């Protein structure tokens, strides 16, 4: 073709360097860990009240711009005591195709769709809770966690606020956004 330059089998050094840069960046993007959300449950009212009071005391002193050394130590101790008597459930974000498939497996009824539901509010919550829940052994390895039946039992047997918190923690894990968009060229 007239006006075109012949190509060679050897790419320019700049293109090779750019490809190496992209390959490294792509490897980092593919190696990212999925975000997690933790739901902490505590039945020890005294431990919860102690932690809440320690947080409140520290906040008041910080607002007054007063030294907080003792209150900071109390907060650390109260948090440790709270953690010791609490149960934690960890939920991990699902890859988008998995979440989309879960939603497709739990479609709303016609009536539910007419009221704006994107999924079946009876079957989707336990399915999501079970799918997103991860449990780790003492070495940190992920082991089998909650079943759909386990999730359904918890959602049905807990008070409404805690049942909502269970589903919300699993759903929020799907909503965590760790990205930032920067505008270049603006001062």
Short mmCIF file of C-alpha atoms in Angstrom, two decimals:
data_model
loop_
_atom_site.label_atom_id
_atom_site.label_comp_id
_atom_site.label_asym_id
_atom_site.label_seq_id
_atom_site.Cartn_x
_atom_site.Cartn_y
_atom_site.Cartn_z
CA UNK A 1 0.00 0.00 0.00
CA UNK A 2 1.31 3.41 -0.86
CA UNK A 3 2.01 5.72 2.03
CA UNK A 4 2.35 3.02 4.65
CA UNK A 5 5.53 1.97 6.31
CA UNK A 6 6.46 -1.67 6.32
CA UNK A 7 6.06 -3.48 9.63
CA UNK A 8 8.73 -5.60 11.16
CA UNK A 9 8.47 -8.69 13.31
CA UNK A 10 10.27 -6.94 16.18
CA UNK A 11 8.11 -4.46 18.09
CA UNK A 12 9.65 -1.15 19.08
CA UNK A 13 11.34 -1.13 22.46
CA UNK A 14 8.84 1.41 23.81
CA UNK A 15 5.92 -0.89 22.98
CA UNK A 16 7.63 -3.81 24.69
CA UNK A 17 8.22 -1.71 27.81
CA UNK A 18 4.60 -0.57 27.78
CA UNK A 19 3.37 -4.16 27.43
CA UNK A 20 5.54 -5.24 30.37
CA UNK A 21 4.09 -2.41 32.43
CA UNK A 22 0.56 -3.43 31.48
CA UNK A 23 1.25 -7.10 32.20
CA UNK A 24 2.46 -6.18 35.68
CA UNK A 25 -0.55 -3.94 36.32
CA UNK A 26 -2.95 -6.59 35.03
CA UNK A 27 -1.38 -9.20 37.31
CA UNK A 28 -1.93 -6.88 40.28
CA UNK A 29 -5.55 -6.25 39.25
CA UNK A 30 -6.22 -9.98 38.96
CA UNK A 31 -4.56 -10.72 42.33
CA UNK A 32 -6.71 -8.29 44.34
CA UNK A 33 -8.58 -9.82 47.24
CA UNK A 34 -12.34 -9.48 47.34
CA UNK A 35 -13.59 -7.04 50.01
CA UNK A 36 -14.99 -8.36 53.27
CA UNK A 37 -17.57 -7.16 55.77
CA UNK A 38 -17.69 -8.35 59.39
CA UNK A 39 -20.82 -8.60 61.51
CA UNK A 40 -20.02 -8.70 65.22
CA UNK A 41 -22.67 -10.05 67.58
CA UNK A 42 -22.50 -9.69 71.35
CA UNK A 43 -25.02 -11.04 73.82
CA UNK A 44 -23.11 -9.63 76.82
CA UNK A 45 -24.95 -6.37 77.46
CA UNK A 46 -22.42 -5.20 80.08
CA UNK A 47 -19.51 -5.61 77.63
CA UNK A 48 -21.43 -3.73 74.94
CA UNK A 49 -22.36 -0.91 77.32
CA UNK A 50 -18.75 -0.64 78.52
CA UNK A 51 -17.52 -0.34 74.93
CA UNK A 52 -20.20 2.20 74.01
CA UNK A 53 -19.39 4.30 77.11
CA UNK A 54 -15.64 4.18 76.39
CA UNK A 55 -16.26 5.38 72.82
CA UNK A 56 -18.53 8.16 74.08
CA UNK A 57 -16.05 9.32 76.74
CA UNK A 58 -13.20 9.41 74.25
CA UNK A 59 -15.28 11.33 71.70
CA UNK A 60 -16.31 13.92 74.29
CA UNK A 61 -12.73 14.52 75.36
CA UNK A 62 -11.51 14.79 71.77
CA UNK A 63 -14.22 17.37 71.05
CA UNK A 64 -13.07 19.33 74.09
CA UNK A 65 -9.46 18.94 72.89
CA UNK A 66 -8.47 17.34 76.22
CA UNK A 67 -5.76 14.71 76.82
CA UNK A 68 -7.24 11.26 76.14
CA UNK A 69 -4.52 8.84 77.29
CA UNK A 70 -6.55 7.10 80.02
CA UNK A 71 -9.72 7.03 77.97
CA UNK A 72 -7.81 5.63 74.99
CA UNK A 73 -6.50 2.81 77.19
CA UNK A 74 -10.02 2.14 78.49
CA UNK A 75 -11.34 1.98 74.94
CA UNK A 76 -8.68 -0.57 73.99
CA UNK A 77 -9.53 -2.67 77.06
CA UNK A 78 -13.27 -2.40 76.49
CA UNK A 79 -12.88 -3.36 72.84
CA UNK A 80 -10.76 -6.39 73.79
CA UNK A 81 -13.35 -7.50 76.36
CA UNK A 82 -16.14 -7.01 73.83
CA UNK A 83 -14.25 -8.96 71.14
CA UNK A 84 -13.65 -11.82 73.57
CA UNK A 85 -17.36 -12.37 74.25
CA UNK A 86 -18.54 -11.64 70.69
CA UNK A 87 -19.15 -13.83 67.69
CA UNK A 88 -17.98 -12.57 64.32
CA UNK A 89 -19.40 -13.51 60.95
CA UNK A 90 -17.37 -12.55 57.90
CA UNK A 91 -18.92 -11.98 54.50
CA UNK A 92 -16.93 -11.68 51.28
CA UNK A 93 -17.94 -9.96 48.07
CA UNK A 94 -18.89 -12.43 45.39
CA UNK A 95 -17.53 -12.10 41.86
CA UNK A 96 -20.11 -10.29 39.75
CA UNK A 97 -21.12 -13.34 37.65
CA UNK A 98 -21.71 -15.33 40.84
CA UNK A 99 -23.90 -12.61 42.37
CA UNK A 100 -25.78 -12.17 39.08
CA UNK A 101 -26.37 -15.93 38.97
CA UNK A 102 -27.62 -15.94 42.55
CA UNK A 103 -30.10 -13.17 41.71
CA UNK A 104 -31.25 -15.09 38.60
CA UNK A 105 -31.73 -18.23 40.73
CA UNK A 106 -34.00 -16.28 43.11
CA UNK A 107 -36.24 -14.19 40.83
CA UNK A 108 -39.14 -12.24 42.27
CA UNK A 109 -42.66 -13.46 41.72
CA UNK A 110 -44.78 -11.40 39.34
CA UNK A 111 -46.38 -9.66 42.30
CA UNK A 112 -42.98 -8.97 43.91
CA UNK A 113 -41.61 -7.63 40.61
CA UNK A 114 -44.60 -5.31 40.31
CA UNK A 115 -43.72 -3.78 43.69
CA UNK A 116 -40.12 -3.25 42.55
CA UNK A 117 -38.29 -6.25 44.00
CA UNK A 118 -35.21 -7.27 41.97
CA UNK A 119 -35.09 -10.68 43.65
CA UNK A 120 -37.30 -12.92 45.73
CA UNK A 121 -37.20 -11.41 49.25
CA UNK A 122 -37.92 -14.80 50.79
CA UNK A 123 -35.31 -16.97 49.05
CA UNK A 124 -32.57 -14.51 48.10
CA UNK A 125 -31.49 -13.32 51.60
CA UNK A 126 -30.58 -16.79 52.94
CA UNK A 127 -28.97 -17.70 49.62
CA UNK A 128 -26.81 -14.56 49.70
CA UNK A 129 -25.91 -14.94 53.39
CA UNK A 130 -24.79 -18.53 52.79
CA UNK A 131 -22.91 -17.77 49.56
CA UNK A 132 -21.08 -14.73 50.95
CA UNK A 133 -20.27 -16.15 54.39
CA UNK A 134 -16.71 -17.34 54.87
CA UNK A 135 -15.26 -19.09 57.85
CA UNK A 136 -11.55 -19.41 58.54
CA UNK A 137 -9.70 -22.01 60.57
CA UNK A 138 -7.00 -21.12 63.10
CA UNK A 139 -4.42 -20.89 60.25
CA UNK A 140 -6.56 -18.43 58.32
CA UNK A 141 -7.61 -20.89 55.61
CA UNK A 142 -11.17 -20.56 54.36
CA UNK A 143 -13.24 -23.57 55.39
CA UNK A 144 -16.84 -24.52 54.71
CA UNK A 145 -19.22 -22.05 56.26
CA UNK A 146 -22.91 -21.47 56.54
CA UNK A 147 -25.47 -23.42 54.52
CA UNK A 148 -28.61 -21.88 53.06
CA UNK A 149 -30.61 -23.75 55.70
CA UNK A 150 -28.33 -22.36 58.47
CA UNK A 151 -28.86 -18.86 57.10
CA UNK A 152 -32.62 -19.34 56.85
CA UNK A 153 -32.76 -20.63 60.44
CA UNK A 154 -30.86 -17.58 61.72
CA UNK A 155 -32.90 -15.12 59.68
CA UNK A 156 -36.12 -16.70 60.95
CA UNK A 157 -35.16 -17.10 64.61
CA UNK A 158 -33.47 -13.76 65.31
CA UNK A 159 -35.29 -10.52 66.15
CA UNK A 160 -36.01 -8.39 63.08
CA UNK A 161 -33.19 -5.88 63.72
CA UNK A 162 -30.55 -8.60 64.02
CA UNK A 163 -32.01 -10.59 61.12
CA UNK A 164 -31.78 -7.42 59.02
CA UNK A 165 -28.20 -6.88 60.19
CA UNK A 166 -27.27 -10.39 59.05
CA UNK A 167 -28.61 -9.84 55.53
CA UNK A 168 -27.27 -6.28 55.44
CA UNK A 169 -23.73 -7.42 56.29
CA UNK A 170 -23.82 -9.96 53.44
CA UNK A 171 -25.29 -7.38 51.04
CA UNK A 172 -22.88 -4.61 52.10
CA UNK A 173 -19.95 -6.91 51.31
CA UNK A 174 -21.23 -6.80 47.72
CA UNK A 175 -21.38 -2.98 47.79
CA UNK A 176 -17.90 -2.12 49.09
CA UNK A 177 -16.17 0.16 46.62
CA UNK A 178 -12.42 0.55 47.05
CA UNK A 179 -11.88 2.61 43.92
CA UNK A 180 -11.33 6.31 43.36
CA UNK A 181 -11.61 8.19 40.11
CA UNK A 182 -9.10 10.99 39.59
CA UNK A 183 -9.48 13.82 37.17
CA UNK A 184 -6.19 14.61 35.53
CA UNK A 185 -5.21 17.98 34.19
CA UNK A 186 -7.23 20.05 36.62
CA UNK A 187 -5.59 22.30 39.16
#
